[in-house]
C-alpha cells in the first residue's frame, strides 16, 4: 500500500479522536450528521445521545442508506437504541421513512439488517406502518423467491449469493411481522421458501413455522422440515410437537 493510504488512515484516526475528545452540542452533532464526511458522520451518530424532533430523526435516517458502510452501521446501531425508547419512537413514525426501512433490512451488511429489524419491530403496533411496510415486504419477498427458485445452486455465482442473502433477511423480517401479514400470503411464502435448495432459506421457513400454525398444509410443512437433511433446519422445529 502506498503512503497516501496510511496518511488517510492517520487523518481519519485524528478526526475520530478529536470528535470523541471534544464536547459537541446536540445541534453540532446533528449538523455533522447532515453535512460531515464519513468519519464525522460515523462518530456523530455514535455520540448522539437523544432524538429531539422529527427533523433529527429524518437526518439520522437519511444516513441509513446510500452512505458508506461505516456510517450505515453506526446509524443502524443507534436507530435500534432510539426506537426501543418510548421517548423517541414517535419521531420515527413518518411515512417517508418506510421505504428507507425496507431498503435497510436487505443491506449487504448483516449487522445493519439485524439492527434495523430489531428497530422496526417496535412499530408492530402501528397500523399505518404495518399496512404499508408489510405489503411491500411481501412483494419484495415474493420477487426474490421468483429469482431464487430459478437458480442453479451448483454454480456458486455471486449473484446467487446476493439474492439469497436478501431473501434470507426478508424472511427474518417476515418472522418478526408474521401476525401483521395476510395469512394466505404468509402461507404461500413459507411453502415456497421450504423448497429452496439453499438450507439457510429453509431454515428461515422453519423459523417462521416455529410460530405455530393450525393449518393442515403448514403442519405438513413442519413435519417435512423436521426431517430435513440439514441439522440447523431441523433444529428450528425441534421443540414443536
Tab-separated table of N, CA and C in Angstrom, residues 14-170:
chain	number	residue	atom	x	y	z
A	14	UNK	N	-7.160	10.728	13.523
A	14	UNK	CA	-7.050	12.014	14.218
A	14	UNK	C	-8.416	12.697	14.309
A	15	UNK	N	-9.183	12.638	13.223
A	15	UNK	CA	-10.527	13.223	13.233
A	15	UNK	C	-11.420	12.522	14.247
A	16	UNK	N	-11.362	11.193	14.242
A	16	UNK	CA	-12.198	10.424	15.162
A	16	UNK	C	-11.830	10.722	16.608
A	17	UNK	N	-10.538	10.806	16.884
A	17	UNK	CA	-10.070	11.088	18.233
A	17	UNK	C	-10.541	12.465	18.685
A	18	UNK	N	-10.465	13.441	17.788
A	18	UNK	CA	-10.907	14.802	18.110
A	18	UNK	C	-12.401	14.826	18.405
A	19	UNK	N	-13.172	14.101	17.604
A	19	UNK	CA	-14.621	14.066	17.804
A	19	UNK	C	-14.983	13.407	19.128
A	20	UNK	N	-14.228	12.398	19.525
A	20	UNK	CA	-14.508	11.725	20.783
A	20	UNK	C	-14.053	12.554	21.992
A	21	UNK	N	-12.954	13.276	21.844
A	21	UNK	CA	-12.397	14.016	22.973
A	21	UNK	C	-13.120	15.329	23.228
A	22	UNK	N	-13.591	15.974	22.163
A	22	UNK	CA	-14.228	17.281	22.312
A	22	UNK	C	-15.708	17.144	22.643
A	23	UNK	N	-16.213	18.130	23.347
A	23	UNK	CA	-17.638	18.185	23.636
A	23	UNK	C	-18.359	18.882	22.495
A	24	UNK	N	-19.381	18.242	21.997
A	24	UNK	CA	-20.187	18.824	20.926
A	24	UNK	C	-21.633	18.905	21.404
A	25	UNK	N	-22.273	19.996	21.068
A	25	UNK	CA	-23.686	20.131	21.416
A	25	UNK	C	-24.522	19.214	20.539
A	26	UNK	N	-25.754	19.021	20.939
A	26	UNK	CA	-26.669	18.191	20.149
A	26	UNK	C	-26.798	18.736	18.730
A	27	UNK	N	-26.963	20.031	18.604
A	27	UNK	CA	-27.150	20.638	17.279
A	27	UNK	C	-25.899	20.491	16.417
A	28	UNK	N	-24.721	20.535	17.035
A	28	UNK	CA	-23.480	20.357	16.286
A	28	UNK	C	-23.365	18.921	15.753
A	29	UNK	N	-23.770	17.947	16.573
A	29	UNK	CA	-23.728	16.556	16.134
A	29	UNK	C	-24.721	16.323	14.996
A	30	UNK	N	-25.887	16.927	15.093
A	30	UNK	CA	-26.878	16.793	14.024
A	30	UNK	C	-26.348	17.432	12.741
A	31	UNK	N	-25.667	18.553	12.876
A	31	UNK	CA	-25.090	19.214	11.698
A	31	UNK	C	-24.015	18.341	11.053
A	32	UNK	N	-23.208	17.693	11.873
A	32	UNK	CA	-22.189	16.787	11.334
A	32	UNK	C	-22.842	15.602	10.624
A	33	UNK	N	-23.936	15.103	11.178
A	33	UNK	CA	-24.664	14.010	10.526
A	33	UNK	C	-25.207	14.435	9.177
A	34	UNK	N	-25.545	15.700	9.081
A	34	UNK	CA	-26.137	16.196	7.837
A	34	UNK	C	-25.085	16.585	6.816
A	35	UNK	N	-23.974	17.127	7.275
A	35	UNK	CA	-23.015	17.736	6.354
A	35	UNK	C	-21.587	17.206	6.453
A	36	UNK	N	-21.321	16.298	7.389
A	36	UNK	CA	-19.955	15.859	7.623
A	36	UNK	C	-19.446	14.851	6.614
A	37	UNK	N	-18.165	14.502	6.758
A	37	UNK	CA	-17.579	13.453	5.922
A	37	UNK	C	-17.851	12.097	6.567
A	38	UNK	N	-17.256	11.041	6.033
A	38	UNK	CA	-17.544	9.690	6.519
A	38	UNK	C	-17.227	9.550	7.999
A	39	UNK	N	-16.044	9.954	8.405
A	39	UNK	CA	-15.648	9.809	9.807
A	39	UNK	C	-16.528	10.657	10.705
A	40	UNK	N	-16.791	11.892	10.294
A	40	UNK	CA	-17.604	12.786	11.116
A	40	UNK	C	-19.025	12.263	11.296
A	41	UNK	N	-19.614	11.748	10.219
A	41	UNK	CA	-20.978	11.213	10.315
A	41	UNK	C	-21.006	9.971	11.201
A	42	UNK	N	-20.032	9.117	11.036
A	42	UNK	CA	-19.979	7.893	11.833
A	42	UNK	C	-19.887	8.213	13.322
A	43	UNK	N	-18.943	9.076	13.679
A	43	UNK	CA	-18.735	9.391	15.095
A	43	UNK	C	-19.895	10.215	15.646
A	44	UNK	N	-20.441	11.108	14.831
A	44	UNK	CA	-21.573	11.923	15.282
A	44	UNK	C	-22.766	11.026	15.631
A	45	UNK	N	-22.997	10.011	14.815
A	45	UNK	CA	-24.089	9.074	15.103
A	45	UNK	C	-23.846	8.354	16.425
A	46	UNK	N	-22.612	7.921	16.638
A	46	UNK	CA	-22.292	7.199	17.864
A	46	UNK	C	-22.321	8.103	19.095
A	47	UNK	N	-22.027	9.391	18.920
A	47	UNK	CA	-22.014	10.339	20.041
A	47	UNK	C	-23.406	10.876	20.379
A	48	UNK	N	-24.316	10.779	19.459
A	48	UNK	CA	-25.655	11.328	19.658
A	48	UNK	C	-26.343	10.605	20.818
A	49	UNK	N	-26.871	11.374	21.765
A	49	UNK	CA	-27.480	10.719	22.931
A	49	UNK	C	-28.992	10.901	23.024
A	50	UNK	N	-29.590	11.601	22.056
A	50	UNK	CA	-31.044	11.758	22.063
A	50	UNK	C	-31.529	12.166	20.676
A	51	UNK	N	-32.824	11.986	20.456
A	51	UNK	CA	-33.502	12.483	19.260
A	51	UNK	C	-34.553	13.469	19.767
A	52	UNK	N	-34.444	14.717	19.359
A	52	UNK	CA	-35.276	15.761	19.946
A	52	UNK	C	-36.420	16.235	19.057
A	53	UNK	N	-36.464	15.747	17.820
A	53	UNK	CA	-37.500	16.211	16.901
A	53	UNK	C	-37.610	15.256	15.715
A	54	UNK	N	-38.662	15.419	14.925
A	54	UNK	CA	-38.803	14.647	13.694
A	54	UNK	C	-37.683	14.976	12.724
A	55	UNK	N	-37.207	16.222	12.774
A	55	UNK	CA	-36.109	16.629	11.890
A	55	UNK	C	-34.837	15.868	12.238
A	56	UNK	N	-34.587	15.684	13.538
A	56	UNK	CA	-33.432	14.884	13.961
A	56	UNK	C	-33.545	13.457	13.416
A	57	UNK	N	-34.735	12.888	13.552
A	57	UNK	CA	-34.956	11.522	13.072
A	57	UNK	C	-34.767	11.440	11.564
A	58	UNK	N	-35.247	12.451	10.842
A	58	UNK	CA	-35.092	12.471	9.377
A	58	UNK	C	-33.618	12.485	8.991
A	59	UNK	N	-32.837	13.290	9.680
A	59	UNK	CA	-31.410	13.418	9.355
A	59	UNK	C	-30.680	12.114	9.685
A	60	UNK	N	-31.011	11.513	10.828
A	60	UNK	CA	-30.386	10.239	11.172
A	60	UNK	C	-30.709	9.184	10.114
A	61	UNK	N	-31.978	9.091	9.737
A	61	UNK	CA	-32.394	8.068	8.773
A	61	UNK	C	-31.886	8.337	7.362
A	62	UNK	N	-31.591	9.588	7.049
A	62	UNK	CA	-31.050	9.888	5.721
A	62	UNK	C	-29.670	9.268	5.531
A	63	UNK	N	-29.065	8.838	6.633
A	63	UNK	CA	-27.748	8.196	6.581
A	63	UNK	C	-27.806	6.681	6.709
A	64	UNK	N	-29.010	6.121	6.718
A	64	UNK	CA	-29.150	4.675	6.880
A	64	UNK	C	-28.958	3.930	5.560
A	65	UNK	N	-29.188	4.604	4.456
A	65	UNK	CA	-28.987	4.005	3.134
A	65	UNK	C	-28.202	4.982	2.262
A	66	UNK	N	-27.527	4.449	1.263
A	66	UNK	CA	-26.811	5.288	0.310
A	66	UNK	C	-25.563	5.946	0.840
A	67	UNK	N	-25.066	5.482	1.977
A	67	UNK	CA	-23.865	6.044	2.585
A	67	UNK	C	-22.798	4.960	2.738
A	68	UNK	N	-21.601	5.360	3.110
A	68	UNK	CA	-20.530	4.409	3.388
A	68	UNK	C	-20.980	3.434	4.477
A	69	UNK	N	-20.494	2.204	4.407
A	69	UNK	CA	-20.903	1.175	5.340
A	69	UNK	C	-20.645	1.514	6.796
A	70	UNK	N	-19.561	2.253	7.073
A	70	UNK	CA	-19.264	2.637	8.460
A	70	UNK	C	-20.367	3.536	9.012
A	71	UNK	N	-20.860	4.435	8.165
A	71	UNK	CA	-21.947	5.333	8.578
A	71	UNK	C	-23.225	4.530	8.774
A	72	UNK	N	-23.560	3.696	7.810
A	72	UNK	CA	-24.808	2.935	7.870
A	72	UNK	C	-24.865	2.057	9.121
A	73	UNK	N	-23.758	1.418	9.431
A	73	UNK	CA	-23.764	0.529	10.588
A	73	UNK	C	-23.896	1.312	11.891
A	74	UNK	N	-23.199	2.435	11.993
A	74	UNK	CA	-23.308	3.271	13.196
A	74	UNK	C	-24.736	3.782	13.364
A	75	UNK	N	-25.337	4.227	12.271
A	75	UNK	CA	-26.706	4.750	12.321
A	75	UNK	C	-27.683	3.630	12.699
A	76	UNK	N	-27.500	2.439	12.130
A	76	UNK	CA	-28.409	1.331	12.439
A	76	UNK	C	-28.335	0.948	13.912
A	77	UNK	N	-27.142	1.014	14.472
A	77	UNK	CA	-26.970	0.682	15.891
A	77	UNK	C	-27.711	1.678	16.773
A	78	UNK	N	-27.575	2.963	16.469
A	78	UNK	CA	-28.255	3.985	17.267
A	78	UNK	C	-29.753	3.953	17.030
A	79	UNK	N	-30.159	3.636	15.798
A	79	UNK	CA	-31.579	3.524	15.482
A	79	UNK	C	-32.216	2.438	16.343
A	80	UNK	N	-31.537	1.324	16.475
A	80	UNK	CA	-32.024	0.227	17.319
A	80	UNK	C	-32.237	0.713	18.748
A	81	UNK	N	-31.313	1.516	19.248
A	81	UNK	CA	-31.409	2.014	20.615
A	81	UNK	C	-32.520	3.056	20.754
A	82	UNK	N	-32.561	4.013	19.828
A	82	UNK	CA	-33.538	5.094	19.928
A	82	UNK	C	-34.973	4.587	19.749
A	83	UNK	N	-35.176	3.661	18.818
A	83	UNK	CA	-36.536	3.207	18.544
A	83	UNK	C	-37.062	2.258	19.614
A	84	UNK	N	-36.185	1.747	20.453
A	84	UNK	CA	-36.631	0.916	21.575
A	84	UNK	C	-36.999	1.770	22.789
A	85	UNK	N	-36.795	3.077	22.666
A	85	UNK	CA	-37.075	4.017	23.752
A	85	UNK	C	-38.365	4.767	23.435
A	86	UNK	N	-39.372	4.630	24.281
A	86	UNK	CA	-40.675	5.240	24.026
A	86	UNK	C	-40.608	6.760	23.919
A	87	UNK	N	-39.557	7.360	24.461
A	87	UNK	CA	-39.417	8.820	24.365
A	87	UNK	C	-39.174	9.279	22.937
A	88	UNK	N	-38.617	8.407	22.111
A	88	UNK	CA	-38.208	8.813	20.775
A	88	UNK	C	-38.989	8.133	19.650
A	89	UNK	N	-39.726	7.082	19.970
A	89	UNK	CA	-40.321	6.254	18.923
A	89	UNK	C	-41.217	7.029	17.970
A	90	UNK	N	-42.024	7.949	18.490
A	90	UNK	CA	-42.955	8.697	17.631
A	90	UNK	C	-42.246	9.497	16.547
A	91	UNK	N	-41.018	9.895	16.799
A	91	UNK	CA	-40.271	10.675	15.799
A	91	UNK	C	-39.960	9.851	14.547
A	92	UNK	N	-40.038	8.529	14.670
A	92	UNK	CA	-39.708	7.653	13.541
A	92	UNK	C	-40.947	7.116	12.833
A	93	UNK	N	-42.122	7.615	13.211
A	93	UNK	CA	-43.366	7.153	12.597
A	93	UNK	C	-43.766	8.044	11.427
A	94	UNK	N	-42.807	8.346	10.607
A	94	UNK	CA	-43.016	9.206	9.445
A	94	UNK	C	-43.076	8.319	8.205
A	95	UNK	N	-44.122	8.471	7.405
A	95	UNK	CA	-44.282	7.602	6.232
A	95	UNK	C	-43.117	7.716	5.256
A	96	UNK	N	-42.389	8.826	5.301
A	96	UNK	CA	-41.232	8.978	4.417
A	96	UNK	C	-40.092	8.038	4.818
A	97	UNK	N	-40.192	7.455	6.006
A	97	UNK	CA	-39.153	6.536	6.487
A	97	UNK	C	-39.389	5.099	6.035
A	98	UNK	N	-40.612	4.771	5.636
A	98	UNK	CA	-40.982	3.374	5.431
A	98	UNK	C	-40.116	2.681	4.375
A	99	UNK	N	-39.907	3.345	3.248
A	99	UNK	CA	-39.102	2.727	2.188
A	99	UNK	C	-37.630	2.635	2.574
A	100	UNK	N	-37.179	3.570	3.400
A	100	UNK	CA	-35.803	3.507	3.895
A	100	UNK	C	-35.627	2.248	4.741
A	101	UNK	N	-36.590	1.991	5.604
A	101	UNK	CA	-36.535	0.775	6.427
A	101	UNK	C	-36.515	-0.478	5.556
A	102	UNK	N	-37.343	-0.484	4.525
A	102	UNK	CA	-37.426	-1.658	3.651
A	102	UNK	C	-36.098	-1.898	2.937
A	103	UNK	N	-35.466	-0.839	2.466
A	103	UNK	CA	-34.155	-0.981	1.824
A	103	UNK	C	-33.107	-1.465	2.818
A	104	UNK	N	-33.202	-0.980	4.048
A	104	UNK	CA	-32.165	-1.271	5.034
A	104	UNK	C	-32.216	-2.699	5.554
A	105	UNK	N	-33.383	-3.344	5.537
A	105	UNK	CA	-33.438	-4.718	6.043
A	105	UNK	C	-32.787	-5.705	5.081
A	106	UNK	N	-32.435	-5.244	3.870
A	106	UNK	CA	-31.688	-6.113	2.946
A	106	UNK	C	-30.347	-5.469	2.582
A	107	UNK	N	-29.772	-4.733	3.519
A	107	UNK	CA	-28.433	-4.169	3.334
A	107	UNK	C	-27.432	-5.309	3.126
A	108	UNK	N	-26.308	-5.002	2.496
A	108	UNK	CA	-25.280	-6.025	2.281
A	108	UNK	C	-24.535	-6.368	3.574
A	109	UNK	N	-24.724	-5.545	4.606
A	109	UNK	CA	-24.084	-5.772	5.899
A	109	UNK	C	-25.104	-6.415	6.837
A	110	UNK	N	-24.843	-7.628	7.262
A	110	UNK	CA	-25.800	-8.358	8.100
A	110	UNK	C	-26.073	-7.653	9.426
A	111	UNK	N	-25.081	-6.975	9.980
A	111	UNK	CA	-25.291	-6.257	11.239
A	111	UNK	C	-26.338	-5.161	11.078
A	112	UNK	N	-26.312	-4.510	9.922
A	112	UNK	CA	-27.294	-3.455	9.652
A	112	UNK	C	-28.687	-4.062	9.534
A	113	UNK	N	-28.813	-5.147	8.789
A	113	UNK	CA	-30.112	-5.833	8.663
A	113	UNK	C	-30.653	-6.184	10.041
A	114	UNK	N	-29.814	-6.782	10.851
A	114	UNK	CA	-30.217	-7.240	12.183
A	114	UNK	C	-30.651	-6.059	13.057
A	115	UNK	N	-29.877	-4.987	13.027
A	115	UNK	CA	-30.198	-3.810	13.846
A	115	UNK	C	-31.509	-3.162	13.415
A	116	UNK	N	-31.714	-3.053	12.102
A	116	UNK	CA	-32.909	-2.385	11.589
A	116	UNK	C	-34.159	-3.212	11.867
A	117	UNK	N	-34.077	-4.518	11.710
A	117	UNK	CA	-35.223	-5.372	12.017
A	117	UNK	C	-35.595	-5.228	13.490
A	118	UNK	N	-34.586	-5.206	14.344
A	118	UNK	CA	-34.836	-5.013	15.769
A	118	UNK	C	-35.476	-3.648	16.027
A	119	UNK	N	-35.006	-2.627	15.314
A	119	UNK	CA	-35.540	-1.271	15.498
A	119	UNK	C	-37.000	-1.186	15.087
A	120	UNK	N	-37.313	-1.672	13.893
A	120	UNK	CA	-38.680	-1.501	13.382
A	120	UNK	C	-39.665	-2.458	14.048
A	121	UNK	N	-39.165	-3.452	14.762
A	121	UNK	CA	-40.079	-4.330	15.499
A	121	UNK	C	-40.865	-3.541	16.535
A	122	UNK	N	-40.366	-2.381	16.888
A	122	UNK	CA	-41.068	-1.509	17.827
A	122	UNK	C	-42.261	-0.807	17.188
A	123	UNK	N	-42.432	-0.988	15.873
A	123	UNK	CA	-43.564	-0.378	15.167
A	123	UNK	C	-44.644	-1.405	14.837
A	124	UNK	N	-44.582	-2.584	15.427
A	124	UNK	CA	-45.554	-3.631	15.103
A	124	UNK	C	-46.983	-3.258	15.497
A	125	UNK	N	-47.129	-2.337	16.423
A	125	UNK	CA	-48.471	-1.906	16.839
A	125	UNK	C	-48.958	-0.690	16.061
A	126	UNK	N	-48.147	-0.218	15.135
A	126	UNK	CA	-48.517	0.944	14.327
A	126	UNK	C	-49.202	0.448	13.047
A	127	UNK	N	-50.519	0.583	12.996
A	127	UNK	CA	-51.284	0.033	11.869
A	127	UNK	C	-50.893	0.656	10.537
A	128	UNK	N	-50.671	1.959	10.538
A	128	UNK	CA	-50.313	2.652	9.300
A	128	UNK	C	-49.000	2.129	8.757
A	129	UNK	N	-48.026	1.986	9.623
A	129	UNK	CA	-46.730	1.467	9.202
A	129	UNK	C	-46.857	0.037	8.688
A	130	UNK	N	-47.515	-0.822	9.465
A	130	UNK	CA	-47.596	-2.234	9.106
A	130	UNK	C	-48.354	-2.456	7.809
A	131	UNK	N	-49.407	-1.687	7.588
A	131	UNK	CA	-50.171	-1.848	6.356
A	131	UNK	C	-49.294	-1.579	5.131
A	132	UNK	N	-48.514	-0.519	5.193
A	132	UNK	CA	-47.647	-0.160	4.064
A	132	UNK	C	-46.437	-1.091	3.997
A	133	UNK	N	-45.743	-1.203	5.108
A	133	UNK	CA	-44.469	-1.917	5.121
A	133	UNK	C	-44.645	-3.399	4.811
A	134	UNK	N	-45.612	-4.026	5.451
A	134	UNK	CA	-45.789	-5.474	5.271
A	134	UNK	C	-46.235	-5.819	3.858
A	135	UNK	N	-47.049	-4.963	3.261
A	135	UNK	CA	-47.463	-5.194	1.880
A	135	UNK	C	-46.264	-5.205	0.947
A	136	UNK	N	-45.380	-4.246	1.127
A	136	UNK	CA	-44.193	-4.160	0.271
A	136	UNK	C	-43.144	-5.202	0.636
A	137	UNK	N	-43.100	-5.578	1.891
A	137	UNK	CA	-42.217	-6.664	2.306
A	137	UNK	C	-42.625	-7.972	1.622
A	138	UNK	N	-43.914	-8.235	1.562
A	138	UNK	CA	-44.417	-9.434	0.885
A	138	UNK	C	-44.064	-9.391	-0.597
A	139	UNK	N	-44.270	-8.234	-1.228
A	139	UNK	CA	-43.939	-8.101	-2.652
A	139	UNK	C	-42.455	-8.353	-2.898
A	140	UNK	N	-41.610	-7.768	-2.067
A	140	UNK	CA	-40.169	-7.935	-2.211
A	140	UNK	C	-39.767	-9.394	-1.996
A	141	UNK	N	-40.327	-10.012	-0.973
A	141	UNK	CA	-40.010	-11.413	-0.672
A	141	UNK	C	-40.416	-12.318	-1.826
A	142	UNK	N	-41.595	-12.072	-2.373
A	142	UNK	CA	-42.071	-12.896	-3.498
A	142	UNK	C	-41.229	-12.679	-4.748
A	143	UNK	N	-40.819	-11.446	-4.993
A	143	UNK	CA	-39.936	-11.172	-6.133
A	143	UNK	C	-38.617	-11.925	-5.991
A	144	UNK	N	-38.072	-11.925	-4.788
A	144	UNK	CA	-36.814	-12.629	-4.546
A	144	UNK	C	-37.000	-14.140	-4.643
A	145	UNK	N	-38.127	-14.638	-4.170
A	145	UNK	CA	-38.413	-16.063	-4.316
A	145	UNK	C	-38.487	-16.445	-5.789
A	146	UNK	N	-39.114	-15.587	-6.605
A	146	UNK	CA	-39.183	-15.841	-8.049
A	146	UNK	C	-37.790	-16.033	-8.635
A	147	UNK	N	-36.862	-15.188	-8.206
A	147	UNK	CA	-35.494	-15.250	-8.730
A	147	UNK	C	-34.740	-16.470	-8.195
A	148	UNK	N	-34.823	-16.651	-6.883
A	148	UNK	CA	-34.030	-17.706	-6.255
A	148	UNK	C	-34.514	-19.096	-6.673
A	149	UNK	N	-35.796	-19.240	-6.921
A	149	UNK	CA	-36.331	-20.534	-7.367
A	149	UNK	C	-35.748	-20.967	-8.711
A	150	UNK	N	-35.229	-20.013	-9.471
A	150	UNK	CA	-34.672	-20.324	-10.796
A	150	UNK	C	-33.178	-20.609	-10.760
A	151	UNK	N	-32.552	-20.395	-9.604
A	151	UNK	CA	-31.102	-20.522	-9.528
A	151	UNK	C	-30.641	-21.978	-9.576
A	152	UNK	N	-29.484	-22.156	-10.177
A	152	UNK	CA	-28.759	-23.410	-10.084
A	152	UNK	C	-27.711	-23.225	-8.992
A	153	UNK	N	-27.940	-23.802	-7.844
A	153	UNK	CA	-27.075	-23.551	-6.695
A	153	UNK	C	-25.717	-24.240	-6.820
A	154	UNK	N	-25.537	-25.009	-7.859
A	154	UNK	CA	-24.233	-25.611	-8.082
A	154	UNK	C	-23.255	-24.625	-8.724
A	155	UNK	N	-23.783	-23.544	-9.278
A	155	UNK	CA	-22.937	-22.590	-9.993
A	155	UNK	C	-22.076	-21.759	-9.048
A	156	UNK	N	-22.602	-21.457	-7.865
A	156	UNK	CA	-21.838	-20.702	-6.886
A	156	UNK	C	-21.538	-19.277	-7.297
A	157	UNK	N	-22.406	-18.692	-8.094
A	157	UNK	CA	-22.156	-17.330	-8.554
A	157	UNK	C	-22.482	-16.308	-7.467
A	158	UNK	N	-21.793	-15.164	-7.533
A	158	UNK	CA	-22.042	-14.105	-6.558
A	158	UNK	C	-23.488	-13.649	-6.626
A	159	UNK	N	-24.043	-13.602	-7.834
A	159	UNK	CA	-25.427	-13.160	-7.992
A	159	UNK	C	-26.363	-14.028	-7.167
A	160	UNK	N	-26.087	-15.320	-7.172
A	160	UNK	CA	-26.903	-16.241	-6.395
A	160	UNK	C	-26.810	-15.899	-4.914
A	161	UNK	N	-25.606	-15.728	-4.428
A	161	UNK	CA	-25.403	-15.426	-3.018
A	161	UNK	C	-26.060	-14.110	-2.623
A	162	UNK	N	-25.969	-13.121	-3.497
A	162	UNK	CA	-26.526	-11.805	-3.201
A	162	UNK	C	-28.037	-11.866	-3.060
A	163	UNK	N	-28.705	-12.534	-3.981
A	163	UNK	CA	-30.162	-12.618	-3.927
A	163	UNK	C	-30.624	-13.493	-2.768
A	164	UNK	N	-29.895	-14.559	-2.493
A	164	UNK	CA	-30.222	-15.418	-1.358
A	164	UNK	C	-30.071	-14.644	-0.053
A	165	UNK	N	-29.033	-13.835	0.032
A	165	UNK	CA	-28.798	-13.020	1.221
A	165	UNK	C	-29.976	-12.086	1.468
A	166	UNK	N	-30.450	-11.433	0.405
A	166	UNK	CA	-31.599	-10.531	0.541
A	166	UNK	C	-32.840	-11.295	0.983
A	167	UNK	N	-33.066	-12.461	0.368
A	167	UNK	CA	-34.235	-13.267	0.727
A	167	UNK	C	-34.151	-13.723	2.177
A	168	UNK	N	-32.957	-14.097	2.603
A	168	UNK	CA	-32.735	-14.521	3.994
A	168	UNK	C	-33.224	-13.457	4.962
A	169	UNK	N	-32.848	-12.198	4.710
A	169	UNK	CA	-33.211	-11.129	5.641
A	169	UNK	C	-34.662	-10.697	5.466
A	170	UNK	N	-35.212	-10.849	4.271
A	170	UNK	CA	-36.655	-10.625	4.103
A	170	UNK	C	-37.441	-11.612	4.961
